[in-house]
Short mmCIF file of C-alpha atoms in Angstrom, two decimals:
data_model
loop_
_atom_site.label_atom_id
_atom_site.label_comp_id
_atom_site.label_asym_id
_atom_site.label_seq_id
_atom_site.Cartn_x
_atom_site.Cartn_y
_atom_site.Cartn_z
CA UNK A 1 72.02 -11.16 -16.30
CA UNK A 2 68.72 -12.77 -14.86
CA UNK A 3 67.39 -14.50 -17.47
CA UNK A 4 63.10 -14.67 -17.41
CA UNK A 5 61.61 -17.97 -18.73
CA UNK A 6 59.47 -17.85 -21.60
CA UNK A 7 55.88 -19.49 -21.60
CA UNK A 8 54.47 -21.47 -24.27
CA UNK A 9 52.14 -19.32 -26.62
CA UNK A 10 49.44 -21.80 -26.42
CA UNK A 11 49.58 -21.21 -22.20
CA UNK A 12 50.17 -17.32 -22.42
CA UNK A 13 47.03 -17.32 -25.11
CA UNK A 14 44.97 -19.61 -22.51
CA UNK A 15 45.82 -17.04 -19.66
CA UNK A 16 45.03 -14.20 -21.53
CA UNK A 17 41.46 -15.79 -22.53
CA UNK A 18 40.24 -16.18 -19.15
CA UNK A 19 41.80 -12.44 -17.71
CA UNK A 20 39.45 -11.22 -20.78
CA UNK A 21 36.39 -13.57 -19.48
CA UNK A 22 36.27 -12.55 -15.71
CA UNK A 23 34.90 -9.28 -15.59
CA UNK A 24 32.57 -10.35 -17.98
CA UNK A 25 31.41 -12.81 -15.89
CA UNK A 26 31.28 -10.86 -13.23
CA UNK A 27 29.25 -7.99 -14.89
CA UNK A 28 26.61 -10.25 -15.88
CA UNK A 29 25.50 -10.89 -12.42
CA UNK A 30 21.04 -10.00 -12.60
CA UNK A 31 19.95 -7.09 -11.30
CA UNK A 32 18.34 -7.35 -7.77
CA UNK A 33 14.19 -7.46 -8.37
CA UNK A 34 12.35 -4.58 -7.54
CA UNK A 35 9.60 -5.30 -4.98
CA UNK A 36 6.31 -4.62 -6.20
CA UNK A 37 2.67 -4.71 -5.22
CA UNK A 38 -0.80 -5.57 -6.90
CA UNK A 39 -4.17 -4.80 -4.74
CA UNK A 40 -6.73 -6.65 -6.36
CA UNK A 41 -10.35 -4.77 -5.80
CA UNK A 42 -11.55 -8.50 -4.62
CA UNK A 43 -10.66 -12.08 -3.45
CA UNK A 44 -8.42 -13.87 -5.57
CA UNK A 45 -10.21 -15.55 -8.01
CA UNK A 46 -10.42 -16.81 -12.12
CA UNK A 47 -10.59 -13.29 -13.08
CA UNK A 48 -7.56 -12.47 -12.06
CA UNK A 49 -5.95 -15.41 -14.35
CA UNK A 50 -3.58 -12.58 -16.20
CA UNK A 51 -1.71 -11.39 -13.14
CA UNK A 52 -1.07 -14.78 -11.40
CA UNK A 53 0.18 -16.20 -15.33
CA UNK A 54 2.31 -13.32 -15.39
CA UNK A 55 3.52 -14.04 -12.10
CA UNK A 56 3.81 -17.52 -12.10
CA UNK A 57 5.38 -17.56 -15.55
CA UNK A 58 8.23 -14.96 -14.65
CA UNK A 59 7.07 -12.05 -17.18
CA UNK A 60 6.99 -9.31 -14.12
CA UNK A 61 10.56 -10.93 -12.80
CA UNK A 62 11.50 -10.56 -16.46
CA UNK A 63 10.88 -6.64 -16.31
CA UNK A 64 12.67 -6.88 -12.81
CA UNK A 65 9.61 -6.62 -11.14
CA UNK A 66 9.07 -8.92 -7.75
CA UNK A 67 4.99 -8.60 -7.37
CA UNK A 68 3.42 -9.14 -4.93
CA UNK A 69 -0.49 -9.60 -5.32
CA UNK A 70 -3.03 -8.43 -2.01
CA UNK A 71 -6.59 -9.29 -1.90
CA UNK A 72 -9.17 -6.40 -2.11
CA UNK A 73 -11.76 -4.89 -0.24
CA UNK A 74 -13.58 -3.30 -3.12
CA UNK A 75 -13.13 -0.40 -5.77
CA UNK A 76 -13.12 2.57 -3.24
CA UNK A 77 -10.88 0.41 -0.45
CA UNK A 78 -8.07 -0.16 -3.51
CA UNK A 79 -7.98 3.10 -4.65
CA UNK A 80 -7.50 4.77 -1.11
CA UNK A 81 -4.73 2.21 -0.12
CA UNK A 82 -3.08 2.91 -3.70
CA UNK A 83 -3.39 6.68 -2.63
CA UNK A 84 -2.14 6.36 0.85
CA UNK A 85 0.81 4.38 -0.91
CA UNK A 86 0.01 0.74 -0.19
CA UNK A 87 0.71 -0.43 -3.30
CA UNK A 88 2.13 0.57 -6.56
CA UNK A 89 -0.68 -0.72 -8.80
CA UNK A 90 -4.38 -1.03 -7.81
CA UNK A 91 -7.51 -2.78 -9.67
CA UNK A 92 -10.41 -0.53 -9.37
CA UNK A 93 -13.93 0.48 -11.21
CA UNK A 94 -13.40 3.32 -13.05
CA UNK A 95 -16.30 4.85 -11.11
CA UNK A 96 -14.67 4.73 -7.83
CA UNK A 97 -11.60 6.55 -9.15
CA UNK A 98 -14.27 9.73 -10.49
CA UNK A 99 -15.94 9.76 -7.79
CA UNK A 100 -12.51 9.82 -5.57
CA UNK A 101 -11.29 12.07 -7.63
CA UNK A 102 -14.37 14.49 -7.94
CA UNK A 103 -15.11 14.38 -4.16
CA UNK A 104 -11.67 14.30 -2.33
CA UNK A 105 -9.16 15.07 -5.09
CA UNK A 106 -7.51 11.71 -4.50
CA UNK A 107 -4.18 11.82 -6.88
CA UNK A 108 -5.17 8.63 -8.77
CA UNK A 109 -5.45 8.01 -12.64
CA UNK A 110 -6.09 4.77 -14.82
CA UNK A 111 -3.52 3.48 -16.42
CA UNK A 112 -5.08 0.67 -18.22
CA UNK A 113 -8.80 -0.45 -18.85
CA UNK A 114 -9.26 -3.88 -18.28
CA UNK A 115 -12.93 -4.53 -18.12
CA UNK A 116 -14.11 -2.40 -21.46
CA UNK A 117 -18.18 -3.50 -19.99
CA UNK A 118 -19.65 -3.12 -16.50
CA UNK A 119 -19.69 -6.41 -15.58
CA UNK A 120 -21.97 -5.69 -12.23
CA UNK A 121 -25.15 -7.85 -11.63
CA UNK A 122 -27.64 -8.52 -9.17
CA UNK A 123 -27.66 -12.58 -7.92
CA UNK A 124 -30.64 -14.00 -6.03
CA UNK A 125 -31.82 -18.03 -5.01
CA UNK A 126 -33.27 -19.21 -7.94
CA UNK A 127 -36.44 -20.19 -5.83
CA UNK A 128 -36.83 -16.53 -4.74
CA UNK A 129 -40.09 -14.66 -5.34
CA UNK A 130 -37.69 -11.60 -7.17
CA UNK A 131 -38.23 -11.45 -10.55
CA UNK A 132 -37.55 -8.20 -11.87
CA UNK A 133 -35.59 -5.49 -10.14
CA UNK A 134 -38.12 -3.63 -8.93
CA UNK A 135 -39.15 -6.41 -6.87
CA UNK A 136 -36.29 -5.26 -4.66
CA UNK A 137 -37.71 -2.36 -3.48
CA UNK A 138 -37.65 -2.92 0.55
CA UNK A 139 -35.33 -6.26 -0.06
CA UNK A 140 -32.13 -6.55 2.26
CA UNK A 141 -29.19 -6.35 0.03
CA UNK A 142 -25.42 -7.53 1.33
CA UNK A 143 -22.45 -5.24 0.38
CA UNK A 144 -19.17 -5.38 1.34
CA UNK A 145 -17.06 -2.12 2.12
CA UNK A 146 -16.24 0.45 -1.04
CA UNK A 147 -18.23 -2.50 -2.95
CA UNK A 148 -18.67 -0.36 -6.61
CA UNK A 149 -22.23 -1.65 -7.04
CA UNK A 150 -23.32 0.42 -4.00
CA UNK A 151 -21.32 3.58 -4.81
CA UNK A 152 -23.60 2.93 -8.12
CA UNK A 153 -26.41 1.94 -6.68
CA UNK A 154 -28.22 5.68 -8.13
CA UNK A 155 -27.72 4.93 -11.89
CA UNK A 156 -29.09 0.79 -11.36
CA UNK A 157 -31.87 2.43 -9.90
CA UNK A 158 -32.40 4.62 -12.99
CA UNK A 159 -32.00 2.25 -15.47
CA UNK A 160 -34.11 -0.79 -14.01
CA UNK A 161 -37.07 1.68 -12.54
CA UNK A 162 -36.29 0.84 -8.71
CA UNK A 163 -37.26 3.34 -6.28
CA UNK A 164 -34.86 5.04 -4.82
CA UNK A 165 -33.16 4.56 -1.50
CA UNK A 166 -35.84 1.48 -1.21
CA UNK A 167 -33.02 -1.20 -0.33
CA UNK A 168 -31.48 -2.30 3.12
CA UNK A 169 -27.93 -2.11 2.92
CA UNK A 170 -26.43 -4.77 5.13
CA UNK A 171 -22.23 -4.44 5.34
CA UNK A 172 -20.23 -7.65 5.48
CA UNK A 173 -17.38 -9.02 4.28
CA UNK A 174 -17.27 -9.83 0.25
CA UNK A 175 -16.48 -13.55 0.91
CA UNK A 176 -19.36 -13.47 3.28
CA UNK A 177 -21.72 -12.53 1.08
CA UNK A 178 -22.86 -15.76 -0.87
CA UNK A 179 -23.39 -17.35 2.22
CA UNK A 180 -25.49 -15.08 3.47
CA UNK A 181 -28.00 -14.85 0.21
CA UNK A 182 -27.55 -19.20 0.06
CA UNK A 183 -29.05 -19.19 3.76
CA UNK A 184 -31.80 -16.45 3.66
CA UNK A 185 -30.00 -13.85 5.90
CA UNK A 186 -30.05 -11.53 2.54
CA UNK A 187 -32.71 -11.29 -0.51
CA UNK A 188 -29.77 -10.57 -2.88
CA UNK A 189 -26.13 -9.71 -3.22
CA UNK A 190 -24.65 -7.86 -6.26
CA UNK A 191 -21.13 -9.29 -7.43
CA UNK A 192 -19.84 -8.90 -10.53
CA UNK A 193 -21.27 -11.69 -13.26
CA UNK A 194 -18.06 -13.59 -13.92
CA UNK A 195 -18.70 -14.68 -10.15
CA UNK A 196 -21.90 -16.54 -11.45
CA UNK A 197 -20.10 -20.24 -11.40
CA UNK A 198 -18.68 -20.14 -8.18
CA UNK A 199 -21.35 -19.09 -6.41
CA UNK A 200 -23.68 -21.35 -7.99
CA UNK A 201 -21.31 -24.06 -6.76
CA UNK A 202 -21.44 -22.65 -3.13
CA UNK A 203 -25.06 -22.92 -3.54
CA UNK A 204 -25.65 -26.31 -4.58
CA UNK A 205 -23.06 -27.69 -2.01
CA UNK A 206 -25.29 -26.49 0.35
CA UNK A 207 -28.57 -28.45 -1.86
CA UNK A 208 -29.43 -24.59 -2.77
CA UNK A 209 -29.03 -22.96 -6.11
CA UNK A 210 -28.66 -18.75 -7.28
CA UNK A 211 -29.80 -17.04 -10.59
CA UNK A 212 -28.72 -13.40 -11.86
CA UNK A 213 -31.69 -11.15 -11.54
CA UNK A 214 -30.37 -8.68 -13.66
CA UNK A 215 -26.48 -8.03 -15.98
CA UNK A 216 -26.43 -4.43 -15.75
CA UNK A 217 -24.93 -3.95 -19.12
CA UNK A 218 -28.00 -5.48 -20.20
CA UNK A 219 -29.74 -2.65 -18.64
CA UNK A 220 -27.95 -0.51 -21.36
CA UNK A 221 -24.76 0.35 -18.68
CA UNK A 222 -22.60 0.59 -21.40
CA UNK A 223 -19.53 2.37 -20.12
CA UNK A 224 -15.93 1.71 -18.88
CA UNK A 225 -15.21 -0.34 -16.57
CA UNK A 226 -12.54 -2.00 -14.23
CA UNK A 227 -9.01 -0.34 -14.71
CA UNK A 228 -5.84 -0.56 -13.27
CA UNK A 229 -4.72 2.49 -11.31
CA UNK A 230 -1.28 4.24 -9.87
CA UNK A 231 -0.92 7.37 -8.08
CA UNK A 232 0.18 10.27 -10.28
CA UNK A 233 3.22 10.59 -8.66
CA UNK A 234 4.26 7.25 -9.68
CA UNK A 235 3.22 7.64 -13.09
CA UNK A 236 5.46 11.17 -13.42
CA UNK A 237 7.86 10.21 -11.47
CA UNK A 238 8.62 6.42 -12.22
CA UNK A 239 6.67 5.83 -15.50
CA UNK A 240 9.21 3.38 -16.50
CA UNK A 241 8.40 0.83 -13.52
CA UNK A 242 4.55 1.28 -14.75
CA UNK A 243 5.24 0.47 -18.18
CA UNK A 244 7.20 -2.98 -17.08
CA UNK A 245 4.31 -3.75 -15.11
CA UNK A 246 1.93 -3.10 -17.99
CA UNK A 247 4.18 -5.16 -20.02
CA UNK A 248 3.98 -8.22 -18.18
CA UNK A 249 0.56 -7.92 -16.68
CA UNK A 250 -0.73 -7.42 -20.95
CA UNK A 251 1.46 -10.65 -21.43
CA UNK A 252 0.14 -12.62 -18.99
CA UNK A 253 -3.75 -11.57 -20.51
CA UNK A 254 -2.39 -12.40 -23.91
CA UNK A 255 -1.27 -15.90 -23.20
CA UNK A 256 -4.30 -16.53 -20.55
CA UNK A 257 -7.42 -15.24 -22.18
CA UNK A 258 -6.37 -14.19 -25.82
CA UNK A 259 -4.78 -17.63 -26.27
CA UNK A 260 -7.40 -19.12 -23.83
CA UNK A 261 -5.20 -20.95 -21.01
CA UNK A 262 -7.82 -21.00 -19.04
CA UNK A 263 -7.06 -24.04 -17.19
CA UNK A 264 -3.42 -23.40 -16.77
CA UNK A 265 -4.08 -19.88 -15.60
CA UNK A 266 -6.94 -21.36 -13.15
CA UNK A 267 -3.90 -23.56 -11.82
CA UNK A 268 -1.67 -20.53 -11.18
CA UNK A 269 -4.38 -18.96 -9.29
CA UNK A 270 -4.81 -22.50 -7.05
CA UNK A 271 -1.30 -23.01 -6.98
CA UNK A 272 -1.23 -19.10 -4.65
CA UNK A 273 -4.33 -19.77 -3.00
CA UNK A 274 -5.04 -23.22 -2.62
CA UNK A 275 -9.00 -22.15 -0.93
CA UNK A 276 -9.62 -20.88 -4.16
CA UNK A 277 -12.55 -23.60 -6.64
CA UNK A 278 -10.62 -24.45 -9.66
CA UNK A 279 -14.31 -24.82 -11.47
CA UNK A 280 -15.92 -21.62 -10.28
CA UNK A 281 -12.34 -19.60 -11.19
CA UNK A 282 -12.40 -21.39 -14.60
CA UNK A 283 -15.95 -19.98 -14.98
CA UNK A 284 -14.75 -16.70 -13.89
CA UNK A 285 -11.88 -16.35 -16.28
CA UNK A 286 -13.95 -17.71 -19.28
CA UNK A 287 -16.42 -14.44 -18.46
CA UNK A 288 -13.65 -12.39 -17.82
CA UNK A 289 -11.90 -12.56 -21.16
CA UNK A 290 -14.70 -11.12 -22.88
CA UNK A 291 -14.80 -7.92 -21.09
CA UNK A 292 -10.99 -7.20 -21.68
CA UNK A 293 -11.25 -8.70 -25.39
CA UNK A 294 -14.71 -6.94 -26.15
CA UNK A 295 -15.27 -6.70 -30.08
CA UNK A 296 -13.40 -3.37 -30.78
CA UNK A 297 -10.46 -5.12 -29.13
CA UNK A 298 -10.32 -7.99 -31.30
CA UNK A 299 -11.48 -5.99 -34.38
CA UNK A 300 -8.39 -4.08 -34.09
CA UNK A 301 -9.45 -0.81 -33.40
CA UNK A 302 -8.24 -0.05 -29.92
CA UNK A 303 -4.96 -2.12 -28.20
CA UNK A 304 -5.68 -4.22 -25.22
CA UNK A 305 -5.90 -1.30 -22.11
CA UNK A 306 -6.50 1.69 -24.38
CA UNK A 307 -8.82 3.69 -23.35
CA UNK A 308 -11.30 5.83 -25.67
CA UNK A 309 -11.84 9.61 -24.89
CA UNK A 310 -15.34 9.68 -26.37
CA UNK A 311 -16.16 6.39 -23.87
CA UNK A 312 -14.60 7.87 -21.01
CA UNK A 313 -16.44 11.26 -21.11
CA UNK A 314 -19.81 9.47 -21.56
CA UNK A 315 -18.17 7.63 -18.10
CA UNK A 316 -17.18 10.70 -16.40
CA UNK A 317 -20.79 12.58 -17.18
CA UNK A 318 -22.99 9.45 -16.48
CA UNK A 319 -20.86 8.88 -12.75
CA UNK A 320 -20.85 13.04 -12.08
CA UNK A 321 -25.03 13.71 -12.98
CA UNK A 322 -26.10 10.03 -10.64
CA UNK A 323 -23.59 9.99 -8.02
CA UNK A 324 -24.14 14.10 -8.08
CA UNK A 325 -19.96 14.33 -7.04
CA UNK A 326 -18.58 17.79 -6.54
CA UNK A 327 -17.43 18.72 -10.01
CA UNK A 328 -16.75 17.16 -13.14
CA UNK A 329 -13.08 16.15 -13.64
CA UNK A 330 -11.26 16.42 -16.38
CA UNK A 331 -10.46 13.56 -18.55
CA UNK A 332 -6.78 14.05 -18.26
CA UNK A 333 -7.57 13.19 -14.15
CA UNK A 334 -8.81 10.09 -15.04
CA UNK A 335 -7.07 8.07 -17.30
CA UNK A 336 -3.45 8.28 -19.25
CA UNK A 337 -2.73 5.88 -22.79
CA UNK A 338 1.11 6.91 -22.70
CA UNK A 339 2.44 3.67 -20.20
CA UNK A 340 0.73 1.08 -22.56
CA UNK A 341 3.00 -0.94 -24.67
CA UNK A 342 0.87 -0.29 -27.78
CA UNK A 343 -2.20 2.49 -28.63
CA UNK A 344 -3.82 2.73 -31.76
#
């Protein structure tokens, strides 16, 4: 008879304990990251403060996202590239999207406001002889290509009394543009107003210094603004990607601008592109936080990113009767609520 030793209980127990723990430990190896990409509708810069925190701070590897962020080219350039599949998630103005969507059908929708006010202006030198808008009539203006102040150029014209189609267009790119107004090879160039501290810092570098002719919100341009944007086949097919990236991306904009991080954020932004001015990007993001926290955001009436129908059709009609597109889209073409993480 073959007689099989016996092992001690305290060794058979020990044994036991770690044949439990390995598939345990090897079930809890992460998830590969699921490449993803940004286009920003400009130059990396303080506005931007939310997506680089979120980045930087791992809330998009947290959702098992690996972003990517891309520079811009302007409104109309991000939301073709997002349409011809460059990128999962684009930041556009709304108004490029309607009149992309009005014109060629493009299959893009908003899935988050960001910018709840236009936050367009018009910048000149501050020892220019411009003083009102009108004063631009037969000015040379720099734009850079899909640039959403000259796909609206029709309704600043209406509101500030310019004559129409009495401007010089000259095309360059966006990072050339303060350069060119600093040293006289432009009378003005419109950039969005949270720009207004870096530029002036360009300027007096070069013993030079800009003004803002004219905020159009302070015009009475009261409508929705920047959004973020997906193609629809992304948002029907693969909502649940969209809503991780909303996730994070509303995080990031919590803990940046909500919280005001500004100077950390700023850092993040640096720390990705080290050409970018820590002071004019602080400037930027300051500015910026107050069009994505406007006061019915902080009042509690809407969630960050939720749009308003009323607001949106007041968009959709002003953009269809000045840019005179092609038809008038429906609401449900333009925008979506269901990926946020919260609505009200």
């Amino acid at each position: 008879m073959i007689r099989v030793a016996r092992l001690p209980l305290s060794i058979l127990a020990a044994a036991l304990s770690v044949a439990v723990l390995l598939p345990v430990i090897g079930g809890a190896q992460p998830k590969p990251l699921r490449p993803y990409t940004l286009i920003l509708d400009f130059v990396p810069t303080g506005e931007y403060v939310p997506h680089y925190t979120a980045l930087e701070k791992g809330f998009y590897r947290d959702e098992g996202l690996d972003v990517k962020i891309l520079r811009g080219q302007g409104s109309g350039d991000t939301v073709k590239r997002i349409a011809a599949g460059q990128g999962d998630v684009g930041i556009a103005d709304i108004s490029a999207l309607i009149a992309a969507r009005a014109n060629t059908d493009v299959k893009v929708k908003a899935i988050a406001l960001w910018y709840r006010r236009p936050p367009h202006g018009i910048f000149v030198r501050s020892d220019s002889p411009i003083k009102t808008s009108k004063d631009l009539e037969g000015k040379k203006l720099a734009i850079s290509p899909g640039n959403s102040h000259q796909i609206l150029w029709p309704v600043f014209e209406k509101l500030s009394g310019l004559k129409p189609n009495s401007v010089t267009w000259v095309t360059m790119d966006a990072a050339s543009m303060p350069p060119a107004l600093i040293r006289g090879a432009t009378d003005a160039v419109p950039f969005f107003v949270v720009h207004e501290a870096r530029i002036r810092k360009i300027a007096q570098q070069q013993n030079a210094d800009i003004r803002v002719l004219a905020a159009w919100a302070d015009l009475g341009f009261d409508v929705a603004s920047t959004s973020l944007v997906a193609r629809e086949d992304s948002i029907a097919k693969d909502p649940e990607a969209l809503k991780a990236f909303l996730r994070a991306t509303l995080k990031g904009a919590d803990y940046a601008f909500r919280t005001k991080h500004f100077e950390e954020g700023v850092g993040y932004v640096v720390k990705s592109h080290p050409e970018v001015d820590p002071d004019g990007a602080l400037g930027a993001a300051q500015v910026a936080a107050r069009f994505v926290y406007a006061e019915e955001v902080t009042s509690g009436k809407v969630a960050v990113g939720q749009f308003e129908p009323v607001r949106v059709e007041k968009t959709r009609d002003l953009y269809t009767q000045y840019l005179e597109l092609k038809r008038k889209v429906t609401l449900e073409e333009i925008y979506t609520n269901d990926l946020l993480p919260e609505k009200k």
